[in-house]
Amino acid sequence: MLLKIMNQIKLYGKPIRVNKATSDKKNLEVGASLFIRNLDPGVSEKMLYDTFSRFWCYRTDSQDPDTGNGKGYGFISYDNFDSSDAAIDAINGQYLMNKSITVSFIRVQKGW
């Protein structure tokens, strides 16, 4: 119930996402998230998903939830490093809507 109430509530003018968390070791998968730069504003979530789904991604994010417009960047999540490595090798530097995109791993700083 709390998830439904808190999900998409605006915090500092932007909607937040609330998901379930687990500490069950069998549900903890090692995965990788990628950052995609230089996206054309016309690239939709579906287009981004379709481009990266051949490598078995499970989540994409590239549009502003309020306006539906592209942000110019996006995130892709994978449940394993083999798939994310294959996506980087195949798609980094390729053109999507006439713009060369850059695909890289997300760098997480200590303390996050």
PDB file as gemmi writes it, atoms N, CA and C in Angstrom:
CRYST1    1.000    1.000    1.000  90.00  90.00  90.00 P 1                      
ATOM      1  N   MET A   1       0.819  -1.188   0.000  1.00  0.00           N  
ATOM      2  CA  MET A   1       0.000   0.000   0.000  1.00  0.00           C  
ATOM      3  C   MET A   1       0.871   1.263   0.000  1.00  0.00           C  
ATOM      4  N   LEU A   2       1.902   1.271   0.832  1.00  0.00           N  
ATOM      5  CA  LEU A   2       2.775   2.435   0.912  1.00  0.00           C  
ATOM      6  C   LEU A   2       3.479   2.690  -0.416  1.00  0.00           C  
ATOM      7  N   LEU A   3       3.843   1.606  -1.116  1.00  0.00           N  
ATOM      8  CA  LEU A   3       4.488   1.775  -2.419  1.00  0.00           C  
ATOM      9  C   LEU A   3       3.601   2.562  -3.375  1.00  0.00           C  
ATOM     10  N   LYS A   4       2.325   2.226  -3.418  1.00  0.00           N  
ATOM     11  CA  LYS A   4       1.401   2.914  -4.319  1.00  0.00           C  
ATOM     12  C   LYS A   4       1.227   4.370  -3.929  1.00  0.00           C  
ATOM     13  N   ILE A   5       1.247   4.649  -2.649  1.00  0.00           N  
ATOM     14  CA  ILE A   5       1.067   6.028  -2.178  1.00  0.00           C  
ATOM     15  C   ILE A   5       2.295   6.878  -2.491  1.00  0.00           C  
ATOM     16  N   MET A   6       3.491   6.332  -2.218  1.00  0.00           N  
ATOM     17  CA  MET A   6       4.717   7.111  -2.357  1.00  0.00           C  
ATOM     18  C   MET A   6       5.250   7.174  -3.789  1.00  0.00           C  
ATOM     19  N   ASN A   7       4.961   6.164  -4.598  1.00  0.00           N  
ATOM     20  CA  ASN A   7       5.484   6.139  -5.961  1.00  0.00           C  
ATOM     21  C   ASN A   7       4.937   7.316  -6.758  1.00  0.00           C  
ATOM     22  N   GLN A   8       5.820   8.037  -7.421  1.00  0.00           N  
ATOM     23  CA  GLN A   8       5.515   9.179  -8.281  1.00  0.00           C  
ATOM     24  C   GLN A   8       5.114  10.451  -7.512  1.00  0.00           C  
ATOM     25  N   ILE A   9       5.262  10.468  -6.190  1.00  0.00           N  
ATOM     26  CA  ILE A   9       5.084  11.719  -5.444  1.00  0.00           C  
ATOM     27  C   ILE A   9       6.238  12.634  -5.825  1.00  0.00           C  
ATOM     28  N   LYS A  10       5.966  13.916  -5.962  1.00  0.00           N  
ATOM     29  CA  LYS A  10       7.022  14.841  -6.374  1.00  0.00           C  
ATOM     30  C   LYS A  10       7.851  15.286  -5.176  1.00  0.00           C  
ATOM     31  N   LEU A  11       9.154  15.253  -5.381  1.00  0.00           N  
ATOM     32  CA  LEU A  11      10.116  15.712  -4.403  1.00  0.00           C  
ATOM     33  C   LEU A  11      10.995  16.727  -5.103  1.00  0.00           C  
ATOM     34  N   TYR A  12      10.998  17.949  -4.634  1.00  0.00           N  
ATOM     35  CA  TYR A  12      11.701  19.045  -5.293  1.00  0.00           C  
ATOM     36  C   TYR A  12      11.253  19.188  -6.751  1.00  0.00           C  
ATOM     37  N   GLY A  13       9.959  18.976  -6.990  1.00  0.00           N  
ATOM     38  CA  GLY A  13       9.388  19.175  -8.314  1.00  0.00           C  
ATOM     39  C   GLY A  13       9.553  18.007  -9.273  1.00  0.00           C  
ATOM     40  N   LYS A  14      10.159  16.915  -8.833  1.00  0.00           N  
ATOM     41  CA  LYS A  14      10.349  15.755  -9.712  1.00  0.00           C  
ATOM     42  C   LYS A  14       9.750  14.515  -9.056  1.00  0.00           C  
ATOM     43  N   PRO A  15       9.081  13.658  -9.850  1.00  0.00           N  
ATOM     44  CA  PRO A  15       8.487  12.455  -9.268  1.00  0.00           C  
ATOM     45  C   PRO A  15       9.564  11.458  -8.839  1.00  0.00           C  
ATOM     46  N   ILE A  16       9.324  10.813  -7.710  1.00  0.00           N  
ATOM     47  CA  ILE A  16      10.255   9.795  -7.235  1.00  0.00           C  
ATOM     48  C   ILE A  16       9.690   8.412  -7.555  1.00  0.00           C  
ATOM     49  N   ARG A  17      10.579   7.437  -7.637  1.00  0.00           N  
ATOM     50  CA  ARG A  17      10.166   6.056  -7.862  1.00  0.00           C  
ATOM     51  C   ARG A  17      10.446   5.260  -6.594  1.00  0.00           C  
ATOM     52  N   VAL A  18       9.481   4.498  -6.165  1.00  0.00           N  
ATOM     53  CA  VAL A  18       9.619   3.674  -4.974  1.00  0.00           C  
ATOM     54  C   VAL A  18       9.432   2.225  -5.389  1.00  0.00           C  
ATOM     55  N   ASN A  19      10.400   1.394  -5.047  1.00  0.00           N  
ATOM     56  CA  ASN A  19      10.357  -0.026  -5.398  1.00  0.00           C  
ATOM     57  C   ASN A  19      10.572  -0.872  -4.159  1.00  0.00           C  
ATOM     58  N   LYS A  20      10.180  -2.125  -4.236  1.00  0.00           N  
ATOM     59  CA  LYS A  20      10.434  -3.066  -3.156  1.00  0.00           C  
ATOM     60  C   LYS A  20      11.920  -3.398  -3.121  1.00  0.00           C  
ATOM     61  N   ALA A  21      12.414  -3.662  -1.932  1.00  0.00           N  
ATOM     62  CA  ALA A  21      13.814  -4.069  -1.770  1.00  0.00           C  
ATOM     63  C   ALA A  21      13.837  -5.406  -1.045  1.00  0.00           C  
ATOM     64  N   THR A  22      14.880  -6.156  -1.275  1.00  0.00           N  
ATOM     65  CA  THR A  22      15.003  -7.448  -0.613  1.00  0.00           C  
ATOM     66  C   THR A  22      16.447  -7.666  -0.192  1.00  0.00           C  
ATOM     67  N   SER A  23      16.617  -8.423   0.868  1.00  0.00           N  
ATOM     68  CA  SER A  23      17.971  -8.794   1.271  1.00  0.00           C  
ATOM     69  C   SER A  23      18.169 -10.294   1.094  1.00  0.00           C  
ATOM     70  N   ASP A  24      17.197 -10.953   0.498  1.00  0.00           N  
ATOM     71  CA  ASP A  24      17.301 -12.380   0.221  1.00  0.00           C  
ATOM     72  C   ASP A  24      18.406 -12.604  -0.802  1.00  0.00           C  
ATOM     73  N   LYS A  25      19.440 -13.355  -0.448  1.00  0.00           N  
ATOM     74  CA  LYS A  25      20.613 -13.510  -1.310  1.00  0.00           C  
ATOM     75  C   LYS A  25      20.280 -14.114  -2.663  1.00  0.00           C  
ATOM     76  N   LYS A  26      19.270 -14.976  -2.744  1.00  0.00           N  
ATOM     77  CA  LYS A  26      18.962 -15.573  -4.037  1.00  0.00           C  
ATOM     78  C   LYS A  26      18.355 -14.551  -4.991  1.00  0.00           C  
ATOM     79  N   ASN A  27      17.813 -13.467  -4.475  1.00  0.00           N  
ATOM     80  CA  ASN A  27      17.241 -12.417  -5.318  1.00  0.00           C  
ATOM     81  C   ASN A  27      18.239 -11.323  -5.660  1.00  0.00           C  
ATOM     82  N   LEU A  28      19.403 -11.349  -5.025  1.00  0.00           N  
ATOM     83  CA  LEU A  28      20.408 -10.336  -5.309  1.00  0.00           C  
ATOM     84  C   LEU A  28      21.232 -10.773  -6.511  1.00  0.00           C  
ATOM     85  N   GLU A  29      21.082 -10.101  -7.607  1.00  0.00           N  
ATOM     86  CA  GLU A  29      21.799 -10.425  -8.830  1.00  0.00           C  
ATOM     87  C   GLU A  29      22.861  -9.354  -9.071  1.00  0.00           C  
ATOM     88  N   VAL A  30      23.971  -9.770  -9.585  1.00  0.00           N  
ATOM     89  CA  VAL A  30      24.993  -8.818  -9.970  1.00  0.00           C  
ATOM     90  C   VAL A  30      24.606  -8.301 -11.344  1.00  0.00           C  
ATOM     91  N   GLY A  31      24.472  -7.022 -11.467  1.00  0.00           N  
ATOM     92  CA  GLY A  31      24.075  -6.449 -12.740  1.00  0.00           C  
ATOM     93  C   GLY A  31      24.888  -5.223 -13.056  1.00  0.00           C  
ATOM     94  N   ALA A  32      24.558  -4.635 -14.170  1.00  0.00           N  
ATOM     95  CA  ALA A  32      25.288  -3.460 -14.621  1.00  0.00           C  
ATOM     96  C   ALA A  32      24.315  -2.468 -15.222  1.00  0.00           C  
ATOM     97  N   SER A  33      24.587  -1.209 -15.009  1.00  0.00           N  
ATOM     98  CA  SER A  33      23.803  -0.155 -15.631  1.00  0.00           C  
ATOM     99  C   SER A  33      24.705   0.656 -16.551  1.00  0.00           C  
ATOM    100  N   LEU A  34      24.146   1.037 -17.675  1.00  0.00           N  
ATOM    101  CA  LEU A  34      24.891   1.801 -18.667  1.00  0.00           C  
ATOM    102  C   LEU A  34      24.311   3.200 -18.787  1.00  0.00           C  
ATOM    103  N   PHE A  35      25.175   4.143 -19.137  1.00  0.00           N  
ATOM    104  CA  PHE A  35      24.787   5.528 -19.360  1.00  0.00           C  
ATOM    105  C   PHE A  35      24.950   5.808 -20.842  1.00  0.00           C  
ATOM    106  N   ILE A  36      23.909   6.347 -21.480  1.00  0.00           N  
ATOM    107  CA  ILE A  36      23.940   6.653 -22.902  1.00  0.00           C  
ATOM    108  C   ILE A  36      23.873   8.159 -23.056  1.00  0.00           C  
ATOM    109  N   ARG A  37      24.890   8.738 -23.713  1.00  0.00           N  
ATOM    110  CA  ARG A  37      24.966  10.182 -23.923  1.00  0.00           C  
ATOM    111  C   ARG A  37      24.664  10.520 -25.377  1.00  0.00           C  
ATOM    112  N   ASN A  38      24.312  11.775 -25.581  1.00  0.00           N  
ATOM    113  CA  ASN A  38      24.115  12.350 -26.905  1.00  0.00           C  
ATOM    114  C   ASN A  38      22.891  11.775 -27.627  1.00  0.00           C  
ATOM    115  N   LEU A  39      21.825  11.494 -26.870  1.00  0.00           N  
ATOM    116  CA  LEU A  39      20.592  11.012 -27.491  1.00  0.00           C  
ATOM    117  C   LEU A  39      19.832  12.166 -28.117  1.00  0.00           C  
ATOM    118  N   ASP A  40      19.295  11.939 -29.277  1.00  0.00           N  
ATOM    119  CA  ASP A  40      18.412  12.905 -29.915  1.00  0.00           C  
ATOM    120  C   ASP A  40      17.166  13.047 -29.044  1.00  0.00           C  
ATOM    121  N   PRO A  41      16.636  14.273 -28.863  1.00  0.00           N  
ATOM    122  CA  PRO A  41      15.434  14.450 -28.036  1.00  0.00           C  
ATOM    123  C   PRO A  41      14.235  13.644 -28.532  1.00  0.00           C  
ATOM    124  N   GLY A  42      14.254  13.221 -29.778  1.00  0.00           N  
ATOM    125  CA  GLY A  42      13.153  12.444 -30.324  1.00  0.00           C  
ATOM    126  C   GLY A  42      13.217  10.960 -30.018  1.00  0.00           C  
ATOM    127  N   VAL A  43      14.287  10.511 -29.355  1.00  0.00           N  
ATOM    128  CA  VAL A  43      14.415   9.094 -29.015  1.00  0.00           C  
ATOM    129  C   VAL A  43      13.457   8.773 -27.870  1.00  0.00           C  
ATOM    130  N   SER A  44      12.539   7.852 -28.126  1.00  0.00           N  
ATOM    131  CA  SER A  44      11.551   7.466 -27.118  1.00  0.00           C  
ATOM    132  C   SER A  44      12.077   6.310 -26.269  1.00  0.00           C  
ATOM    133  N   GLU A  45      11.390   6.051 -25.144  1.00  0.00           N  
ATOM    134  CA  GLU A  45      11.738   4.903 -24.302  1.00  0.00           C  
ATOM    135  C   GLU A  45      11.667   3.621 -25.123  1.00  0.00           C  
ATOM    136  N   LYS A  46      10.649   3.486 -25.955  1.00  0.00           N  
ATOM    137  CA  LYS A  46      10.484   2.283 -26.766  1.00  0.00           C  
ATOM    138  C   LYS A  46      11.641   2.123 -27.745  1.00  0.00           C  
ATOM    139  N   MET A  47      12.039   3.211 -28.383  1.00  0.00           N  
ATOM    140  CA  MET A  47      13.141   3.144 -29.335  1.00  0.00           C  
ATOM    141  C   MET A  47      14.439   2.742 -28.632  1.00  0.00           C  
ATOM    142  N   LEU A  48      14.672   3.315 -27.453  1.00  0.00           N  
ATOM    143  CA  LEU A  48      15.872   2.975 -26.698  1.00  0.00           C  
ATOM    144  C   LEU A  48      15.828   1.508 -26.271  1.00  0.00           C  
ATOM    145  N   TYR A  49      14.686   1.078 -25.766  1.00  0.00           N  
ATOM    146  CA  TYR A  49      14.539  -0.318 -25.361  1.00  0.00           C  
ATOM    147  C   TYR A  49      14.743  -1.249 -26.556  1.00  0.00           C  
ATOM    148  N   ASP A  50      14.116  -0.936 -27.686  1.00  0.00           N  
ATOM    149  CA  ASP A  50      14.256  -1.775 -28.868  1.00  0.00           C  
ATOM    150  C   ASP A  50      15.710  -1.864 -29.336  1.00  0.00           C  
ATOM    151  N   THR A  51      16.455  -0.773 -29.200  1.00  0.00           N  
ATOM    152  CA  THR A  51      17.857  -0.754 -29.617  1.00  0.00           C  
ATOM    153  C   THR A  51      18.714  -1.644 -28.728  1.00  0.00           C  
ATOM    154  N   PHE A  52      18.451  -1.631 -27.422  1.00  0.00           N  
ATOM    155  CA  PHE A  52      19.295  -2.359 -26.475  1.00  0.00           C  
ATOM    156  C   PHE A  52      18.729  -3.713 -26.056  1.00  0.00           C  
ATOM    157  N   SER A  53      17.491  -4.025 -26.391  1.00  0.00           N  
ATOM    158  CA  SER A  53      16.859  -5.249 -25.882  1.00  0.00           C  
ATOM    159  C   SER A  53      17.458  -6.528 -26.450  1.00  0.00           C  
ATOM    160  N   ARG A  54      18.124  -6.455 -27.586  1.00  0.00           N  
ATOM    161  CA  ARG A  54      18.737  -7.678 -28.117  1.00  0.00           C  
ATOM    162  C   ARG A  54      19.828  -8.199 -27.193  1.00  0.00           C  
ATOM    163  N   PHE A  55      20.241  -7.376 -26.222  1.00  0.00           N  
ATOM    164  CA  PHE A  55      21.231  -7.795 -25.228  1.00  0.00           C  
ATOM    165  C   PHE A  55      20.571  -8.062 -23.876  1.00  0.00           C  
ATOM    166  N   TRP A  56      19.254  -8.232 -23.873  1.00  0.00           N  
ATOM    167  CA  TRP A  56      18.479  -8.621 -22.698  1.00  0.00           C  
ATOM    168  C   TRP A  56      18.458  -7.583 -21.580  1.00  0.00           C  
ATOM    169  N   CYS A  57      18.289  -6.326 -21.924  1.00  0.00           N  
ATOM    170  CA  CYS A  57      18.150  -5.302 -20.888  1.00  0.00           C  
ATOM    171  C   CYS A  57      16.773  -5.436 -20.245  1.00  0.00           C  
ATOM    172  N   TYR A  58      16.629  -4.937 -19.043  1.00  0.00           N  
ATOM    173  CA  TYR A  58      15.327  -5.041 -18.393  1.00  0.00           C  
ATOM    174  C   TYR A  58      14.758  -3.692 -17.961  1.00  0.00           C  
ATOM    175  N   ARG A  59      15.499  -2.625 -18.135  1.00  0.00           N  
ATOM    176  CA  ARG A  59      14.952  -1.317 -17.758  1.00  0.00           C  
ATOM    177  C   ARG A  59      15.627  -0.235 -18.574  1.00  0.00           C  
ATOM    178  N   THR A  60      14.829   0.740 -19.011  1.00  0.00           N  
ATOM    179  CA  THR A  60      15.377   1.903 -19.703  1.00  0.00           C  
ATOM    180  C   THR A  60      14.786   3.164 -19.083  1.00  0.00           C  
ATOM    181  N   ASP A  61      15.500   4.254 -19.236  1.00  0.00           N  
ATOM    182  CA  ASP A  61      15.015   5.540 -18.756  1.00  0.00           C  
ATOM    183  C   ASP A  61      15.667   6.628 -19.599  1.00  0.00           C  
ATOM    184  N   SER A  62      14.867   7.337 -20.396  1.00  0.00           N  
ATOM    185  CA  SER A  62      15.425   8.412 -21.218  1.00  0.00           C  
ATOM    186  C   SER A  62      14.480   9.583 -21.400  1.00  0.00           C  
ATOM    187  N   GLN A  63      13.289   9.528 -20.818  1.00  0.00           N  
ATOM    188  CA  GLN A  63      12.324  10.598 -21.011  1.00  0.00           C  
ATOM    189  C   GLN A  63      11.929  11.246 -19.696  1.00  0.00           C  
ATOM    190  N   ASP A  64      11.673  12.540 -19.768  1.00  0.00           N  
ATOM    191  CA  ASP A  64      11.180  13.281 -18.620  1.00  0.00           C  
ATOM    192  C   ASP A  64       9.757  12.801 -18.337  1.00  0.00           C  
ATOM    193  N   PRO A  65       9.471  12.321 -17.116  1.00  0.00           N  
ATOM    194  CA  PRO A  65       8.135  11.795 -16.837  1.00  0.00           C  
ATOM    195  C   PRO A  65       7.030  12.856 -16.880  1.00  0.00           C  
ATOM    196  N   ASP A  66       7.394  14.119 -16.676  1.00  0.00           N  
ATOM    197  CA  ASP A  66       6.385  15.181 -16.701  1.00  0.00           C  
ATOM    198  C   ASP A  66       5.992  15.584 -18.111  1.00  0.00           C  
ATOM    199  N   THR A  67       6.985  15.706 -18.982  1.00  0.00           N  
ATOM    200  CA  THR A  67       6.711  16.214 -20.329  1.00  0.00           C  
ATOM    201  C   THR A  67       6.711  15.128 -21.394  1.00  0.00           C  
ATOM    202  N   GLY A  68       7.372  14.000 -21.130  1.00  0.00           N  
ATOM    203  CA  GLY A  68       7.495  12.947 -22.132  1.00  0.00           C  
ATOM    204  C   GLY A  68       8.581  13.227 -23.157  1.00  0.00           C  
ATOM    205  N   ASN A  69       9.263  14.358 -23.027  1.00  0.00           N  
ATOM    206  CA  ASN A  69      10.352  14.709 -23.947  1.00  0.00           C  
ATOM    207  C   ASN A  69      11.630  13.984 -23.563  1.00  0.00           C  
ATOM    208  N   GLY A  70      12.468  13.742 -24.567  1.00  0.00           N  
ATOM    209  CA  GLY A  70      13.757  13.119 -24.307  1.00  0.00           C  
ATOM    210  C   GLY A  70      14.662  14.038 -23.515  1.00  0.00           C  
ATOM    211  N   LYS A  71      15.530  13.434 -22.671  1.00  0.00           N  
ATOM    212  CA  LYS A  71      16.445  14.203 -21.835  1.00  0.00           C  
ATOM    213  C   LYS A  71      17.785  14.460 -22.520  1.00  0.00           C  
ATOM    214  N   GLY A  72      18.070  13.725 -23.593  1.00  0.00           N  
ATOM    215  CA  GLY A  72      19.368  13.833 -24.239  1.00  0.00           C  
ATOM    216  C   GLY A  72      20.354  12.806 -23.704  1.00  0.00           C  
ATOM    217  N   TYR A  73      19.927  12.041 -22.715  1.00  0.00           N  
ATOM    218  CA  TYR A  73      20.729  10.961 -22.153  1.00  0.00           C  
ATOM    219  C   TYR A  73      19.775   9.880 -21.651  1.00  0.00           C  
ATOM    220  N   GLY A  74      20.310   8.716 -21.355  1.00  0.00           N  
ATOM    221  CA  GLY A  74      19.463   7.633 -20.868  1.00  0.00           C  
ATOM    222  C   GLY A  74      20.255   6.625 -20.077  1.00  0.00           C  
ATOM    223  N   PHE A  75      19.530   5.726 -19.446  1.00  0.00           N  
ATOM    224  CA  PHE A  75      20.116   4.662 -18.646  1.00  0.00           C  
ATOM    225  C   PHE A  75      19.527   3.329 -19.084  1.00  0.00           C  
ATOM    226  N   ILE A  76      20.346   2.308 -19.105  1.00  0.00           N  
ATOM    227  CA  ILE A  76      19.934   0.957 -19.443  1.00  0.00           C  
ATOM    228  C   ILE A  76      20.436   0.047 -18.330  1.00  0.00           C  
ATOM    229  N   SER A  77      19.610  -0.881 -17.871  1.00  0.00           N  
ATOM    230  CA  SER A  77      20.027  -1.812 -16.827  1.00  0.00           C  
ATOM    231  C   SER A  77      20.022  -3.238 -17.349  1.00  0.00           C  
ATOM    232  N   TYR A  78      21.039  -3.975 -16.951  1.00  0.00           N  
ATOM    233  CA  TYR A  78      21.194  -5.383 -17.310  1.00  0.00           C  
ATOM    234  C   TYR A  78      21.370  -6.198 -16.040  1.00  0.00           C  
ATOM    235  N   ASP A  79      21.003  -7.476 -16.104  1.00  0.00           N  
ATOM    236  CA  ASP A  79      21.168  -8.317 -14.924  1.00  0.00           C  
ATOM    237  C   ASP A  79      22.511  -9.032 -14.884  1.00  0.00           C  
ATOM    238  N   ASN A  80      23.350  -8.813 -15.924  1.00  0.00           N  
ATOM    239  CA  ASN A  80      24.679  -9.425 -15.900  1.00  0.00           C  
ATOM    240  C   ASN A  80      25.647  -8.595 -16.738  1.00  0.00           C  
ATOM    241  N   PHE A  81      26.936  -8.762 -16.448  1.00  0.00           N  
ATOM    242  CA  PHE A  81      27.959  -7.966 -17.126  1.00  0.00           C  
ATOM    243  C   PHE A  81      28.225  -8.436 -18.555  1.00  0.00           C  
ATOM    244  N   ASP A  82      27.988  -9.698 -18.847  1.00  0.00           N  
ATOM    245  CA  ASP A  82      28.199 -10.181 -20.216  1.00  0.00           C  
ATOM    246  C   ASP A  82      27.306  -9.435 -21.196  1.00  0.00           C  
ATOM    247  N   SER A  83      26.047  -9.258 -20.826  1.00  0.00           N  
ATOM    248  CA  SER A  83      25.111  -8.548 -21.700  1.00  0.00           C  
ATOM    249  C   SER A  83      25.478  -7.078 -21.834  1.00  0.00           C  
ATOM    250  N   SER A  84      25.835  -6.449 -20.727  1.00  0.00           N  
ATOM    251  CA  SER A  84      26.183  -5.025 -20.792  1.00  0.00           C  
ATOM    252  C   SER A  84      27.464  -4.811 -21.600  1.00  0.00           C  
ATOM    253  N   ASP A  85      28.443  -5.700 -21.449  1.00  0.00           N  
ATOM    254  CA  ASP A  85      29.670  -5.608 -22.246  1.00  0.00           C  
ATOM    255  C   ASP A  85      29.368  -5.748 -23.741  1.00  0.00           C  
ATOM    256  N   ALA A  86      28.501  -6.699 -24.075  1.00  0.00           N  
ATOM    257  CA  ALA A  86      28.128  -6.911 -25.481  1.00  0.00           C  
ATOM    258  C   ALA A  86      27.419  -5.686 -26.044  1.00  0.00           C  
ATOM    259  N   ALA A  87      26.564  -5.057 -25.246  1.00  0.00           N  
ATOM    260  CA  ALA A  87      25.852  -3.856 -25.693  1.00  0.00           C  
ATOM    261  C   ALA A  87      26.825  -2.714 -25.957  1.00  0.00           C  
ATOM    262  N   ILE A  88      27.779  -2.512 -25.065  1.00  0.00           N  
ATOM    263  CA  ILE A  88      28.777  -1.450 -25.266  1.00  0.00           C  
ATOM    264  C   ILE A  88      29.577  -1.713 -26.532  1.00  0.00           C  
ATOM    265  N   ASP A  89      30.039  -2.935 -26.687  1.00  0.00           N  
ATOM    266  CA  ASP A  89      30.854  -3.275 -27.872  1.00  0.00           C  
ATOM    267  C   ASP A  89      30.088  -3.051 -29.171  1.00  0.00           C  
ATOM    268  N   ALA A  90      28.807  -3.384 -29.180  1.00  0.00           N  
ATOM    269  CA  ALA A  90      28.036  -3.315 -30.421  1.00  0.00           C  
ATOM    270  C   ALA A  90      27.452  -1.932 -30.709  1.00  0.00           C  
ATOM    271  N   ILE A  91      27.107  -1.172 -29.673  1.00  0.00           N  
ATOM    272  CA  ILE A  91      26.325   0.050 -29.900  1.00  0.00           C  
ATOM    273  C   ILE A  91      27.113   1.338 -29.674  1.00  0.00           C  
ATOM    274  N   ASN A  92      28.142   1.325 -28.845  1.00  0.00           N  
ATOM    275  CA  ASN A  92      28.907   2.540 -28.593  1.00  0.00           C  
ATOM    276  C   ASN A  92      29.441   3.119 -29.904  1.00  0.00           C  
ATOM    277  N   GLY A  93      29.172   4.378 -30.156  1.00  0.00           N  
ATOM    278  CA  GLY A  93      29.631   5.052 -31.362  1.00  0.00           C  
ATOM    279  C   GLY A  93      28.704   4.905 -32.556  1.00  0.00           C  
ATOM    280  N   GLN A  94      27.669   4.087 -32.427  1.00  0.00           N  
ATOM    281  CA  GLN A  94      26.710   3.916 -33.514  1.00  0.00           C  
ATOM    282  C   GLN A  94      25.762   5.120 -33.563  1.00  0.00           C  
ATOM    283  N   TYR A  95      25.029   5.228 -34.648  1.00  0.00           N  
ATOM    284  CA  TYR A  95      24.096   6.335 -34.835  1.00  0.00           C  
ATOM    285  C   TYR A  95      22.679   5.912 -34.496  1.00  0.00           C  
ATOM    286  N   LEU A  96      22.011   6.760 -33.738  1.00  0.00           N  
ATOM    287  CA  LEU A  96      20.601   6.582 -33.414  1.00  0.00           C  
ATOM    288  C   LEU A  96      19.927   7.905 -33.714  1.00  0.00           C  
ATOM    289  N   MET A  97      19.043   7.917 -34.695  1.00  0.00           N  
ATOM    290  CA  MET A  97      18.391   9.139 -35.177  1.00  0.00           C  
ATOM    291  C   MET A  97      19.423  10.187 -35.604  1.00  0.00           C  
ATOM    292  N   ASN A  98      20.397   9.772 -36.372  1.00  0.00           N  
ATOM    293  CA  ASN A  98      21.420  10.649 -36.952  1.00  0.00           C  
ATOM    294  C   ASN A  98      22.362  11.295 -35.947  1.00  0.00           C  
ATOM    295  N   LYS A  99      22.446  10.759 -34.732  1.00  0.00           N  
ATOM    296  CA  LYS A  99      23.399  11.246 -33.742  1.00  0.00           C  
ATOM    297  C   LYS A  99      24.224  10.076 -33.242  1.00  0.00           C  
ATOM    298  N   SER A 100      25.528  10.250 -33.205  1.00  0.00           N  
ATOM    299  CA  SER A 100      26.418   9.219 -32.681  1.00  0.00           C  
ATOM    300  C   SER A 100      26.278   9.193 -31.157  1.00  0.00           C  
ATOM    301  N   ILE A 101      25.944   8.034 -30.610  1.00  0.00           N  
ATOM    302  CA  ILE A 101      25.745   7.938 -29.162  1.00  0.00           C  
ATOM    303  C   ILE A 101      26.967   7.325 -28.490  1.00  0.00           C  
ATOM    304  N   THR A 102      27.144   7.659 -27.217  1.00  0.00           N  
ATOM    305  CA  THR A 102      28.227   7.125 -26.410  1.00  0.00           C  
ATOM    306  C   THR A 102      27.613   6.279 -25.312  1.00  0.00           C  
ATOM    307  N   VAL A 103      28.084   5.052 -25.184  1.00  0.00           N  
ATOM    308  CA  VAL A 103      27.563   4.120 -24.190  1.00  0.00           C  
ATOM    309  C   VAL A 103      28.702   3.730 -23.263  1.00  0.00           C  
ATOM    310  N   SER A 104      28.493   3.882 -21.948  1.00  0.00           N  
ATOM    311  CA  SER A 104      29.534   3.541 -20.979  1.00  0.00           C  
ATOM    312  C   SER A 104      28.897   3.055 -19.684  1.00  0.00           C  
ATOM    313  N   PHE A 105      29.705   2.406 -18.849  1.00  0.00           N  
ATOM    314  CA  PHE A 105      29.227   1.989 -17.535  1.00  0.00           C  
ATOM    315  C   PHE A 105      28.997   3.220 -16.669  1.00  0.00           C  
ATOM    316  N   ILE A 106      28.044   3.108 -15.763  1.00  0.00           N  
ATOM    317  CA  ILE A 106      27.806   4.183 -14.797  1.00  0.00           C  
ATOM    318  C   ILE A 106      28.882   4.081 -13.728  1.00  0.00           C  
ATOM    319  N   ARG A 107      29.496   5.185 -13.429  1.00  0.00           N  
ATOM    320  CA  ARG A 107      30.512   5.238 -12.395  1.00  0.00           C  
ATOM    321  C   ARG A 107      29.825   5.611 -11.085  1.00  0.00           C  
ATOM    322  N   VAL A 108      29.919   4.763 -10.092  1.00  0.00           N  
ATOM    323  CA  VAL A 108      29.320   5.020  -8.790  1.00  0.00           C  
ATOM    324  C   VAL A 108      30.413   5.429  -7.826  1.00  0.00           C  
ATOM    325  N   GLN A 109      30.187   6.550  -7.150  1.00  0.00           N  
ATOM    326  CA  GLN A 109      31.177   7.038  -6.201  1.00  0.00           C  
ATOM    327  C   GLN A 109      30.929   6.430  -4.828  1.00  0.00           C  
ATOM    328  N   LYS A 110      31.974   6.279  -4.029  1.00  0.00           N  
ATOM    329  CA  LYS A 110      31.815   5.770  -2.682  1.00  0.00           C  
ATOM    330  C   LYS A 110      30.906   6.690  -1.890  1.00  0.00           C  
ATOM    331  N   GLY A 111      30.101   6.082  -1.028  1.00  0.00           N  
ATOM    332  CA  GLY A 111      29.210   6.862  -0.202  1.00  0.00           C  
ATOM    333  C   GLY A 111      27.801   6.984  -0.774  1.00  0.00           C  
ATOM    334  N   TRP A 112      27.583   6.443  -1.971  1.00  0.00           N  
ATOM    335  CA  TRP A 112      26.241   6.508  -2.564  1.00  0.00           C  
ATOM    336  C   TRP A 112      25.417   5.379  -2.069  1.00  0.00           C  
TER     337      TRP A 112                                                      
END                                                                             
